[in-house]
Amino acid sequence: MSTTTSSPERRSGPETRAAIQQVATDLFTTKGYEVTTMREIAGVLGIKKASLYYHFAGKEELLRSLFEQRGDEAQDLLEWIAGQPQDPALIETAVLRWVDSFSGDKLRGIRFMSANPLLARSTTASAGERIGSTLIAIVDALAPLLPNHTPIAELQLRMALLSINAAVNAAAGTDFSDDEIIAAARQHAVTILAAQLP
């Protein structure tokens, strides 16, 4: 399990919050959401339970925050796309920007969702819907830039954007490292887009 390098006394509020999210993601994925306790998360971090509750009211809020953070990142990408020159080269740049934004922590989030679809859906419904609707908006922003905008080309654009999810699911039960999964997702996205871009 990954740990943070800052000691508990030296972390700022945002650093503590990020460390809590990282440890929670690790524990939720490796041990399971139901059996992981707030006390255990605090213990791994070396902080008091009260400090943990200062940042998050409970496990549901903590889990929801993980998805809200990813929703913010998707929204940032959409806003970035709007500010770029609108030409076909933007498609690959934007898709790879999304794929490259994934880290080991974020891959664990995908694994958690895959292993706990009902829990993820019920606990994070609004955050998950936000991510999904923002990714659709990203496709809607990029699809008109396709040189040959057909339904199949648009579907391939969606597949390229979601290549990271496909790579994580394909690697389930294997020993592939997070770096290898991200590299495979990146190559997969490039290959899919190569069929549509000059």
PDB file of N, CA and C in Angstrom, residues 3-104:
ATOM      1  N   THR A   3       2.035   5.038   0.798  1.00  0.00           N
ATOM      2  CA  THR A   3       1.882   5.932   1.944  1.00  0.00           C
ATOM      3  C   THR A   3       2.406   7.294   1.557  1.00  0.00           C
ATOM      4  N   THR A   4       2.081   8.272   2.347  1.00  0.00           N
ATOM      5  CA  THR A   4       2.560   9.618   2.073  1.00  0.00           C
ATOM      6  C   THR A   4       3.895   9.828   2.761  1.00  0.00           C
ATOM      7  N   THR A   5       4.657  10.806   2.273  1.00  0.00           N
ATOM      8  CA  THR A   5       5.975  11.056   2.840  1.00  0.00           C
ATOM      9  C   THR A   5       5.939  12.090   3.949  1.00  0.00           C
ATOM     10  N   SER A   6       4.933  12.952   3.970  1.00  0.00           N
ATOM     11  CA  SER A   6       4.854  13.972   5.018  1.00  0.00           C
ATOM     12  C   SER A   6       4.408  13.343   6.324  1.00  0.00           C
ATOM     13  N   SER A   7       5.010  13.792   7.423  1.00  0.00           N
ATOM     14  CA  SER A   7       4.535  13.323   8.718  1.00  0.00           C
ATOM     15  C   SER A   7       3.215  14.022   9.006  1.00  0.00           C
ATOM     16  N   PRO A   8       2.354  13.424   9.857  1.00  0.00           N
ATOM     17  CA  PRO A   8       1.045  14.019  10.108  1.00  0.00           C
ATOM     18  C   PRO A   8       1.121  15.463  10.589  1.00  0.00           C
ATOM     19  N   GLU A   9       2.139  15.806  11.398  1.00  0.00           N
ATOM     20  CA  GLU A   9       2.229  17.161  11.942  1.00  0.00           C
ATOM     21  C   GLU A   9       2.578  18.179  10.868  1.00  0.00           C
ATOM     22  N   ARG A  10       3.173  17.756   9.785  1.00  0.00           N
ATOM     23  CA  ARG A  10       3.681  18.696   8.798  1.00  0.00           C
ATOM     24  C   ARG A  10       2.766  18.866   7.593  1.00  0.00           C
ATOM     25  N   ARG A  11       1.690  18.136   7.515  1.00  0.00           N
ATOM     26  CA  ARG A  11       0.791  18.252   6.372  1.00  0.00           C
ATOM     27  C   ARG A  11      -0.124  19.463   6.525  1.00  0.00           C
ATOM     28  N   SER A  12      -0.358  20.139   5.414  1.00  0.00           N
ATOM     29  CA  SER A  12      -1.366  21.206   5.404  1.00  0.00           C
ATOM     30  C   SER A  12      -2.740  20.553   5.328  1.00  0.00           C
ATOM     31  N   GLY A  13      -3.799  21.345   5.470  1.00  0.00           N
ATOM     32  CA  GLY A  13      -5.155  20.813   5.367  1.00  0.00           C
ATOM     33  C   GLY A  13      -5.402  20.080   4.056  1.00  0.00           C
ATOM     34  N   PRO A  14      -5.076  20.714   2.900  1.00  0.00           N
ATOM     35  CA  PRO A  14      -5.272  20.018   1.626  1.00  0.00           C
ATOM     36  C   PRO A  14      -4.402  18.758   1.493  1.00  0.00           C
ATOM     37  N   GLU A  15      -3.173  18.802   2.035  1.00  0.00           N
ATOM     38  CA  GLU A  15      -2.315  17.607   1.990  1.00  0.00           C
ATOM     39  C   GLU A  15      -2.903  16.486   2.833  1.00  0.00           C
ATOM     40  N   THR A  16      -3.439  16.836   4.003  1.00  0.00           N
ATOM     41  CA  THR A  16      -4.063  15.827   4.869  1.00  0.00           C
ATOM     42  C   THR A  16      -5.267  15.221   4.173  1.00  0.00           C
ATOM     43  N   ARG A  17      -6.077  16.056   3.578  1.00  0.00           N
ATOM     44  CA  ARG A  17      -7.265  15.571   2.855  1.00  0.00           C
ATOM     45  C   ARG A  17      -6.854  14.618   1.729  1.00  0.00           C
ATOM     46  N   ALA A  18      -5.835  14.995   0.956  1.00  0.00           N
ATOM     47  CA  ALA A  18      -5.355  14.143  -0.141  1.00  0.00           C
ATOM     48  C   ALA A  18      -4.792  12.829   0.396  1.00  0.00           C
ATOM     49  N   ALA A  19      -4.068  12.894   1.516  1.00  0.00           N
ATOM     50  CA  ALA A  19      -3.511  11.673   2.115  1.00  0.00           C
ATOM     51  C   ALA A  19      -4.629  10.753   2.596  1.00  0.00           C
ATOM     52  N   ILE A  20      -5.666  11.322   3.177  1.00  0.00           N
ATOM     53  CA  ILE A  20      -6.817  10.527   3.623  1.00  0.00           C
ATOM     54  C   ILE A  20      -7.452   9.832   2.422  1.00  0.00           C
ATOM     55  N   GLN A  21      -7.644  10.565   1.343  1.00  0.00           N
ATOM     56  CA  GLN A  21      -8.249   9.980   0.145  1.00  0.00           C
ATOM     57  C   GLN A  21      -7.386   8.855  -0.419  1.00  0.00           C
ATOM     58  N   GLN A  22      -6.075   9.047  -0.406  1.00  0.00           N
ATOM     59  CA  GLN A  22      -5.167   8.029  -0.935  1.00  0.00           C
ATOM     60  C   GLN A  22      -5.230   6.757  -0.097  1.00  0.00           C
ATOM     61  N   VAL A  23      -5.126   6.897   1.207  1.00  0.00           N
ATOM     62  CA  VAL A  23      -5.162   5.732   2.093  1.00  0.00           C
ATOM     63  C   VAL A  23      -6.520   5.046   2.010  1.00  0.00           C
ATOM     64  N   ALA A  24      -7.589   5.828   1.990  1.00  0.00           N
ATOM     65  CA  ALA A  24      -8.933   5.240   1.896  1.00  0.00           C
ATOM     66  C   ALA A  24      -9.093   4.456   0.603  1.00  0.00           C
ATOM     67  N   THR A  25      -8.619   5.009  -0.504  1.00  0.00           N
ATOM     68  CA  THR A  25      -8.708   4.292  -1.782  1.00  0.00           C
ATOM     69  C   THR A  25      -7.957   2.976  -1.704  1.00  0.00           C
ATOM     70  N   ASP A  26      -6.751   3.015  -1.137  1.00  0.00           N
ATOM     71  CA  ASP A  26      -5.966   1.780  -0.977  1.00  0.00           C
ATOM     72  C   ASP A  26      -6.732   0.749  -0.158  1.00  0.00           C
ATOM     73  N   LEU A  27      -7.234   1.166   0.995  1.00  0.00           N
ATOM     74  CA  LEU A  27      -7.921   0.228   1.891  1.00  0.00           C
ATOM     75  C   LEU A  27      -9.247  -0.248   1.309  1.00  0.00           C
ATOM     76  N   PHE A  28     -10.011   0.646   0.713  1.00  0.00           N
ATOM     77  CA  PHE A  28     -11.287   0.247   0.118  1.00  0.00           C
ATOM     78  C   PHE A  28     -11.065  -0.788  -0.982  1.00  0.00           C
ATOM     79  N   THR A  29      -9.979  -0.626  -1.729  1.00  0.00           N
ATOM     80  CA  THR A  29      -9.712  -1.530  -2.847  1.00  0.00           C
ATOM     81  C   THR A  29      -9.131  -2.855  -2.380  1.00  0.00           C
ATOM     82  N   THR A  30      -8.197  -2.812  -1.427  1.00  0.00           N
ATOM     83  CA  THR A  30      -7.526  -4.047  -1.011  1.00  0.00           C
ATOM     84  C   THR A  30      -8.307  -4.838   0.025  1.00  0.00           C
ATOM     85  N   LYS A  31      -8.941  -4.143   0.976  1.00  0.00           N
ATOM     86  CA  LYS A  31      -9.651  -4.837   2.058  1.00  0.00           C
ATOM     87  C   LYS A  31     -11.148  -4.909   1.829  1.00  0.00           C
ATOM     88  N   GLY A  32     -11.665  -3.898   1.155  1.00  0.00           N
ATOM     89  CA  GLY A  32     -13.102  -3.802   0.949  1.00  0.00           C
ATOM     90  C   GLY A  32     -13.667  -2.612   1.696  1.00  0.00           C
ATOM     91  N   TYR A  33     -14.647  -2.004   1.103  1.00  0.00           N
ATOM     92  CA  TYR A  33     -15.264  -0.807   1.672  1.00  0.00           C
ATOM     93  C   TYR A  33     -15.945  -1.116   3.000  1.00  0.00           C
ATOM     94  N   GLU A  34     -16.718  -2.192   3.028  1.00  0.00           N
ATOM     95  CA  GLU A  34     -17.526  -2.508   4.210  1.00  0.00           C
ATOM     96  C   GLU A  34     -16.679  -2.750   5.459  1.00  0.00           C
ATOM     97  N   VAL A  35     -15.525  -3.410   5.312  1.00  0.00           N
ATOM     98  CA  VAL A  35     -14.724  -3.757   6.498  1.00  0.00           C
ATOM     99  C   VAL A  35     -13.724  -2.673   6.888  1.00  0.00           C
ATOM    100  N   THR A  36     -13.471  -1.733   6.013  1.00  0.00           N
ATOM    101  CA  THR A  36     -12.550  -0.642   6.343  1.00  0.00           C
ATOM    102  C   THR A  36     -13.262   0.354   7.247  1.00  0.00           C
ATOM    103  N   THR A  37     -12.606   0.720   8.342  1.00  0.00           N
ATOM    104  CA  THR A  37     -13.202   1.667   9.287  1.00  0.00           C
ATOM    105  C   THR A  37     -12.473   3.009   9.232  1.00  0.00           C
ATOM    106  N   MET A  38     -13.151   4.026   9.689  1.00  0.00           N
ATOM    107  CA  MET A  38     -12.525   5.342   9.784  1.00  0.00           C
ATOM    108  C   MET A  38     -11.351   5.288  10.765  1.00  0.00           C
ATOM    109  N   ARG A  39     -11.492   4.509  11.826  1.00  0.00           N
ATOM    110  CA  ARG A  39     -10.403   4.348  12.795  1.00  0.00           C
ATOM    111  C   ARG A  39      -9.161   3.767  12.106  1.00  0.00           C
ATOM    112  N   GLU A  40      -9.378   2.783  11.242  1.00  0.00           N
ATOM    113  CA  GLU A  40      -8.258   2.161  10.537  1.00  0.00           C
ATOM    114  C   GLU A  40      -7.580   3.156   9.599  1.00  0.00           C
ATOM    115  N   ILE A  41      -8.360   3.943   8.889  1.00  0.00           N
ATOM    116  CA  ILE A  41      -7.791   4.957   7.994  1.00  0.00           C
ATOM    117  C   ILE A  41      -6.952   5.944   8.802  1.00  0.00           C
ATOM    118  N   ALA A  42      -7.480   6.403   9.929  1.00  0.00           N
ATOM    119  CA  ALA A  42      -6.735   7.327  10.795  1.00  0.00           C
ATOM    120  C   ALA A  42      -5.455   6.676  11.301  1.00  0.00           C
ATOM    121  N   GLY A  43      -5.537   5.395  11.679  1.00  0.00           N
ATOM    122  CA  GLY A  43      -4.363   4.684  12.184  1.00  0.00           C
ATOM    123  C   GLY A  43      -3.255   4.585  11.152  1.00  0.00           C
ATOM    124  N   VAL A  44      -3.609   4.257   9.917  1.00  0.00           N
ATOM    125  CA  VAL A  44      -2.598   4.163   8.855  1.00  0.00           C
ATOM    126  C   VAL A  44      -1.927   5.516   8.641  1.00  0.00           C
ATOM    127  N   LEU A  45      -2.702   6.576   8.747  1.00  0.00           N
ATOM    128  CA  LEU A  45      -2.165   7.923   8.550  1.00  0.00           C
ATOM    129  C   LEU A  45      -1.412   8.454   9.761  1.00  0.00           C
ATOM    130  N   GLY A  46      -1.644   7.833  10.918  1.00  0.00           N
ATOM    131  CA  GLY A  46      -1.013   8.325  12.138  1.00  0.00           C
ATOM    132  C   GLY A  46      -1.651   9.609  12.640  1.00  0.00           C
ATOM    133  N   ILE A  47      -2.955   9.755  12.396  1.00  0.00           N
ATOM    134  CA  ILE A  47      -3.667  10.939  12.885  1.00  0.00           C
ATOM    135  C   ILE A  47      -4.799  10.489  13.808  1.00  0.00           C
ATOM    136  N   LYS A  48      -5.311  11.426  14.576  1.00  0.00           N
ATOM    137  CA  LYS A  48      -6.439  11.121  15.460  1.00  0.00           C
ATOM    138  C   LYS A  48      -7.715  11.019  14.626  1.00  0.00           C
ATOM    139  N   LYS A  49      -8.630  10.188  15.126  1.00  0.00           N
ATOM    140  CA  LYS A  49      -9.900  10.018  14.431  1.00  0.00           C
ATOM    141  C   LYS A  49     -10.633  11.356  14.288  1.00  0.00           C
ATOM    142  N   ALA A  50     -10.513  12.214  15.287  1.00  0.00           N
ATOM    143  CA  ALA A  50     -11.169  13.530  15.222  1.00  0.00           C
ATOM    144  C   ALA A  50     -10.651  14.341  14.033  1.00  0.00           C
ATOM    145  N   SER A  51      -9.353  14.206  13.749  1.00  0.00           N
ATOM    146  CA  SER A  51      -8.781  14.913  12.599  1.00  0.00           C
ATOM    147  C   SER A  51      -9.380  14.396  11.298  1.00  0.00           C
ATOM    148  N   LEU A  52      -9.584  13.093  11.242  1.00  0.00           N
ATOM    149  CA  LEU A  52     -10.187  12.488  10.059  1.00  0.00           C
ATOM    150  C   LEU A  52     -11.616  13.006   9.876  1.00  0.00           C
ATOM    151  N   TYR A  53     -12.371  13.031  10.977  1.00  0.00           N
ATOM    152  CA  TYR A  53     -13.760  13.499  10.908  1.00  0.00           C
ATOM    153  C   TYR A  53     -13.856  14.999  10.636  1.00  0.00           C
ATOM    154  N   TYR A  54     -12.791  15.734  10.890  1.00  0.00           N
ATOM    155  CA  TYR A  54     -12.768  17.151  10.536  1.00  0.00           C
ATOM    156  C   TYR A  54     -12.874  17.309   9.015  1.00  0.00           C
ATOM    157  N   HIS A  55     -12.230  16.389   8.284  1.00  0.00           N
ATOM    158  CA  HIS A  55     -12.212  16.457   6.820  1.00  0.00           C
ATOM    159  C   HIS A  55     -13.395  15.741   6.178  1.00  0.00           C
ATOM    160  N   PHE A  56     -13.834  14.638   6.778  1.00  0.00           N
ATOM    161  CA  PHE A  56     -14.908  13.826   6.197  1.00  0.00           C
ATOM    162  C   PHE A  56     -15.834  13.336   7.300  1.00  0.00           C
ATOM    163  N   ALA A  57     -17.137  13.506   7.115  1.00  0.00           N
ATOM    164  CA  ALA A  57     -18.118  13.101   8.126  1.00  0.00           C
ATOM    165  C   ALA A  57     -18.214  11.587   8.268  1.00  0.00           C
ATOM    166  N   GLY A  58     -17.811  10.856   7.260  1.00  0.00           N
ATOM    167  CA  GLY A  58     -17.883   9.399   7.309  1.00  0.00           C
ATOM    168  C   GLY A  58     -17.370   8.789   6.020  1.00  0.00           C
ATOM    169  N   LYS A  59     -17.466   7.462   5.943  1.00  0.00           N
ATOM    170  CA  LYS A  59     -16.939   6.753   4.774  1.00  0.00           C
ATOM    171  C   LYS A  59     -17.664   7.136   3.491  1.00  0.00           C
ATOM    172  N   GLU A  60     -18.977   7.324   3.571  1.00  0.00           N
ATOM    173  CA  GLU A  60     -19.723   7.672   2.356  1.00  0.00           C
ATOM    174  C   GLU A  60     -19.257   9.007   1.792  1.00  0.00           C
ATOM    175  N   GLU A  61     -19.077   9.983   2.676  1.00  0.00           N
ATOM    176  CA  GLU A  61     -18.606  11.291   2.208  1.00  0.00           C
ATOM    177  C   GLU A  61     -17.198  11.179   1.633  1.00  0.00           C
ATOM    178  N   LEU A  62     -16.365  10.381   2.257  1.00  0.00           N
ATOM    179  CA  LEU A  62     -15.002  10.162   1.777  1.00  0.00           C
ATOM    180  C   LEU A  62     -15.023   9.520   0.394  1.00  0.00           C
ATOM    181  N   LEU A  63     -15.826   8.487   0.227  1.00  0.00           N
ATOM    182  CA  LEU A  63     -15.939   7.820  -1.068  1.00  0.00           C
ATOM    183  C   LEU A  63     -16.472   8.785  -2.127  1.00  0.00           C
ATOM    184  N   ARG A  64     -17.487   9.537  -1.776  1.00  0.00           N
ATOM    185  CA  ARG A  64     -18.067  10.501  -2.711  1.00  0.00           C
ATOM    186  C   ARG A  64     -17.024  11.539  -3.144  1.00  0.00           C
ATOM    187  N   SER A  65     -16.163  11.943  -2.214  1.00  0.00           N
ATOM    188  CA  SER A  65     -15.155  12.962  -2.534  1.00  0.00           C
ATOM    189  C   SER A  65     -14.184  12.488  -3.604  1.00  0.00           C
ATOM    190  N   LEU A  66     -13.914  11.185  -3.621  1.00  0.00           N
ATOM    191  CA  LEU A  66     -12.999  10.639  -4.626  1.00  0.00           C
ATOM    192  C   LEU A  66     -13.569  10.829  -6.029  1.00  0.00           C
ATOM    193  N   PHE A  67     -14.860  10.611  -6.165  1.00  0.00           N
ATOM    194  CA  PHE A  67     -15.493  10.742  -7.469  1.00  0.00           C
ATOM    195  C   PHE A  67     -15.731  12.203  -7.828  1.00  0.00           C
ATOM    196  N   GLU A  68     -16.001  13.028  -6.833  1.00  0.00           N
ATOM    197  CA  GLU A  68     -16.168  14.459  -7.094  1.00  0.00           C
ATOM    198  C   GLU A  68     -14.866  15.064  -7.609  1.00  0.00           C
ATOM    199  N   GLN A  69     -13.750  14.610  -7.060  1.00  0.00           N
ATOM    200  CA  GLN A  69     -12.444  15.101  -7.502  1.00  0.00           C
ATOM    201  C   GLN A  69     -12.229  14.758  -8.976  1.00  0.00           C
ATOM    202  N   ARG A  70     -12.576  13.536  -9.363  1.00  0.00           N
ATOM    203  CA  ARG A  70     -12.403  13.131 -10.764  1.00  0.00           C
ATOM    204  C   ARG A  70     -13.353  13.922 -11.657  1.00  0.00           C
ATOM    205  N   GLY A  71     -14.543  14.217 -11.149  1.00  0.00           N
ATOM    206  CA  GLY A  71     -15.478  15.049 -11.905  1.00  0.00           C
ATOM    207  C   GLY A  71     -14.918  16.437 -12.150  1.00  0.00           C
ATOM    208  N   ASP A  72     -14.246  16.991 -11.142  1.00  0.00           N
ATOM    209  CA  ASP A  72     -13.601  18.301 -11.299  1.00  0.00           C
ATOM    210  C   ASP A  72     -12.535  18.242 -12.387  1.00  0.00           C
ATOM    211  N   GLU A  73     -11.773  17.151 -12.410  1.00  0.00           N
ATOM    212  CA  GLU A  73     -10.707  17.009 -13.408  1.00  0.00           C
ATOM    213  C   GLU A  73     -11.287  16.889 -14.817  1.00  0.00           C
ATOM    214  N   ALA A  74     -12.399  16.169 -14.957  1.00  0.00           N
ATOM    215  CA  ALA A  74     -13.055  16.065 -16.265  1.00  0.00           C
ATOM    216  C   ALA A  74     -13.569  17.436 -16.701  1.00  0.00           C
ATOM    217  N   GLN A  75     -14.139  18.189 -15.772  1.00  0.00           N
ATOM    218  CA  GLN A  75     -14.632  19.534 -16.086  1.00  0.00           C
ATOM    219  C   GLN A  75     -13.479  20.445 -16.492  1.00  0.00           C
ATOM    220  N   ASP A  76     -12.342  20.331 -15.807  1.00  0.00           N
ATOM    221  CA  ASP A  76     -11.160  21.120 -16.169  1.00  0.00           C
ATOM    222  C   ASP A  76     -10.722  20.813 -17.597  1.00  0.00           C
ATOM    223  N   LEU A  77     -10.761  19.525 -17.976  1.00  0.00           N
ATOM    224  CA  LEU A  77     -10.381  19.142 -19.338  1.00  0.00           C
ATOM    225  C   LEU A  77     -11.351  19.757 -20.347  1.00  0.00           C
ATOM    226  N   LEU A  78     -12.636  19.700 -20.058  1.00  0.00           N
ATOM    227  CA  LEU A  78     -13.634  20.274 -20.964  1.00  0.00           C
ATOM    228  C   LEU A  78     -13.389  21.774 -21.155  1.00  0.00           C
ATOM    229  N   GLU A  79     -13.104  22.471 -20.079  1.00  0.00           N
ATOM    230  CA  GLU A  79     -12.834  23.912 -20.168  1.00  0.00           C
ATOM    231  C   GLU A  79     -11.538  24.178 -20.931  1.00  0.00           C
ATOM    232  N   TRP A  80     -10.536  23.315 -20.733  1.00  0.00           N
ATOM    233  CA  TRP A  80      -9.277  23.460 -21.456  1.00  0.00           C
ATOM    234  C   TRP A  80      -9.517  23.291 -22.959  1.00  0.00           C
ATOM    235  N   ILE A  81     -10.313  22.289 -23.330  1.00  0.00           N
ATOM    236  CA  ILE A  81     -10.625  22.040 -24.746  1.00  0.00           C
ATOM    237  C   ILE A  81     -11.255  23.284 -25.373  1.00  0.00           C
ATOM    238  N   ALA A  82     -12.168  23.911 -24.663  1.00  0.00           N
ATOM    239  CA  ALA A  82     -12.867  25.090 -25.189  1.00  0.00           C
ATOM    240  C   ALA A  82     -11.907  26.237 -25.496  1.00  0.00           C
ATOM    241  N   GLY A  83     -10.775  26.288 -24.804  1.00  0.00           N
ATOM    242  CA  GLY A  83      -9.816  27.365 -25.006  1.00  0.00           C
ATOM    243  C   GLY A  83      -8.727  27.067 -26.020  1.00  0.00           C
ATOM    244  N   GLN A  84      -8.792  25.908 -26.666  1.00  0.00           N
ATOM    245  CA  GLN A  84      -7.753  25.509 -27.617  1.00  0.00           C
ATOM    246  C   GLN A  84      -8.199  25.765 -29.058  1.00  0.00           C
ATOM    247  N   PRO A  85      -7.227  25.870 -29.987  1.00  0.00           N
ATOM    248  CA  PRO A  85      -7.598  25.951 -31.409  1.00  0.00           C
ATOM    249  C   PRO A  85      -8.404  24.704 -31.791  1.00  0.00           C
ATOM    250  N   GLN A  86      -9.521  24.920 -32.450  1.00  0.00           N
ATOM    251  CA  GLN A  86     -10.441  23.826 -32.760  1.00  0.00           C
ATOM    252  C   GLN A  86     -10.068  23.173 -34.090  1.00  0.00           C
ATOM    253  N   ASP A  87      -9.099  22.272 -34.026  1.00  0.00           N
ATOM    254  CA  ASP A  87      -8.708  21.521 -35.219  1.00  0.00           C
ATOM    255  C   ASP A  87      -8.536  20.051 -34.844  1.00  0.00           C
ATOM    256  N   PRO A  88      -8.446  19.147 -35.836  1.00  0.00           N
ATOM    257  CA  PRO A  88      -8.394  17.714 -35.541  1.00  0.00           C
ATOM    258  C   PRO A  88      -7.260  17.289 -34.601  1.00  0.00           C
ATOM    259  N   ALA A  89      -6.149  18.011 -34.593  1.00  0.00           N
ATOM    260  CA  ALA A  89      -5.034  17.646 -33.708  1.00  0.00           C
ATOM    261  C   ALA A  89      -5.439  17.713 -32.237  1.00  0.00           C
ATOM    262  N   LEU A  90      -6.438  18.519 -31.928  1.00  0.00           N
ATOM    263  CA  LEU A  90      -6.898  18.652 -30.546  1.00  0.00           C
ATOM    264  C   LEU A  90      -7.483  17.342 -30.020  1.00  0.00           C
ATOM    265  N   ILE A  91      -8.046  16.528 -30.900  1.00  0.00           N
ATOM    266  CA  ILE A  91      -8.685  15.285 -30.462  1.00  0.00           C
ATOM    267  C   ILE A  91      -7.683  14.401 -29.730  1.00  0.00           C
ATOM    268  N   GLU A  92      -6.580  14.076 -30.394  1.00  0.00           N
ATOM    269  CA  GLU A  92      -5.590  13.196 -29.761  1.00  0.00           C
ATOM    270  C   GLU A  92      -4.975  13.860 -28.534  1.00  0.00           C
ATOM    271  N   THR A  93      -4.678  15.137 -28.621  1.00  0.00           N
ATOM    272  CA  THR A  93      -4.083  15.844 -27.485  1.00  0.00           C
ATOM    273  C   THR A  93      -4.996  15.776 -26.265  1.00  0.00           C
ATOM    274  N   ALA A  94      -6.286  16.013 -26.461  1.00  0.00           N
ATOM    275  CA  ALA A  94      -7.237  16.006 -25.342  1.00  0.00           C
ATOM    276  C   ALA A  94      -7.422  14.604 -24.772  1.00  0.00           C
ATOM    277  N   VAL A  95      -7.559  13.609 -25.644  1.00  0.00           N
ATOM    278  CA  VAL A  95      -7.739  12.230 -25.167  1.00  0.00           C
ATOM    279  C   VAL A  95      -6.520  11.791 -24.370  1.00  0.00           C
ATOM    280  N   LEU A  96      -5.326  12.072 -24.883  1.00  0.00           N
ATOM    281  CA  LEU A  96      -4.111  11.662 -24.166  1.00  0.00           C
ATOM    282  C   LEU A  96      -3.921  12.467 -22.885  1.00  0.00           C
ATOM    283  N   ARG A  97      -4.378  13.687 -22.880  1.00  0.00           N
ATOM    284  CA  ARG A  97      -4.321  14.485 -21.642  1.00  0.00           C
ATOM    285  C   ARG A  97      -5.157  13.800 -20.560  1.00  0.00           C
ATOM    286  N   TRP A  98      -6.324  13.266 -20.933  1.00  0.00           N
ATOM    287  CA  TRP A  98      -7.183  12.549 -19.983  1.00  0.00           C
ATOM    288  C   TRP A  98      -6.516  11.249 -19.543  1.00  0.00           C
ATOM    289  N   VAL A  99      -6.043  10.453 -20.487  1.00  0.00           N
ATOM    290  CA  VAL A  99      -5.408   9.173 -20.143  1.00  0.00           C
ATOM    291  C   VAL A  99      -4.187   9.413 -19.259  1.00  0.00           C
ATOM    292  N   ASP A 100      -3.373  10.390 -19.623  1.00  0.00           N
ATOM    293  CA  ASP A 100      -2.149  10.665 -18.866  1.00  0.00           C
ATOM    294  C   ASP A 100      -2.427  11.260 -17.486  1.00  0.00           C
ATOM    295  N   SER A 101      -3.648  11.714 -17.242  1.00  0.00           N
ATOM    296  CA  SER A 101      -3.980  12.283 -15.931  1.00  0.00           C
ATOM    297  C   SER A 101      -4.189  11.200 -14.878  1.00  0.00           C
ATOM    298  N   PHE A 102      -4.199   9.948 -15.306  1.00  0.00           N
ATOM    299  CA  PHE A 102      -4.415   8.859 -14.355  1.00  0.00           C
ATOM    300  C   PHE A 102      -3.114   8.492 -13.659  1.00  0.00           C
ATOM    301  N   SER A 103      -3.250   8.186 -12.366  1.00  0.00           N
ATOM    302  CA  SER A 103      -2.136   7.728 -11.543  1.00  0.00           C
ATOM    303  C   SER A 103      -2.575   6.428 -10.896  1.00  0.00           C
ATOM    304  N   GLY A 104      -1.693   5.845 -10.110  1.00  0.00           N
ATOM    305  CA  GLY A 104      -2.044   4.617  -9.403  1.00  0.00           C
ATOM    306  C   GLY A 104      -3.280   4.777  -8.540  1.00  0.00           C
TER     307      GLY A 104
END
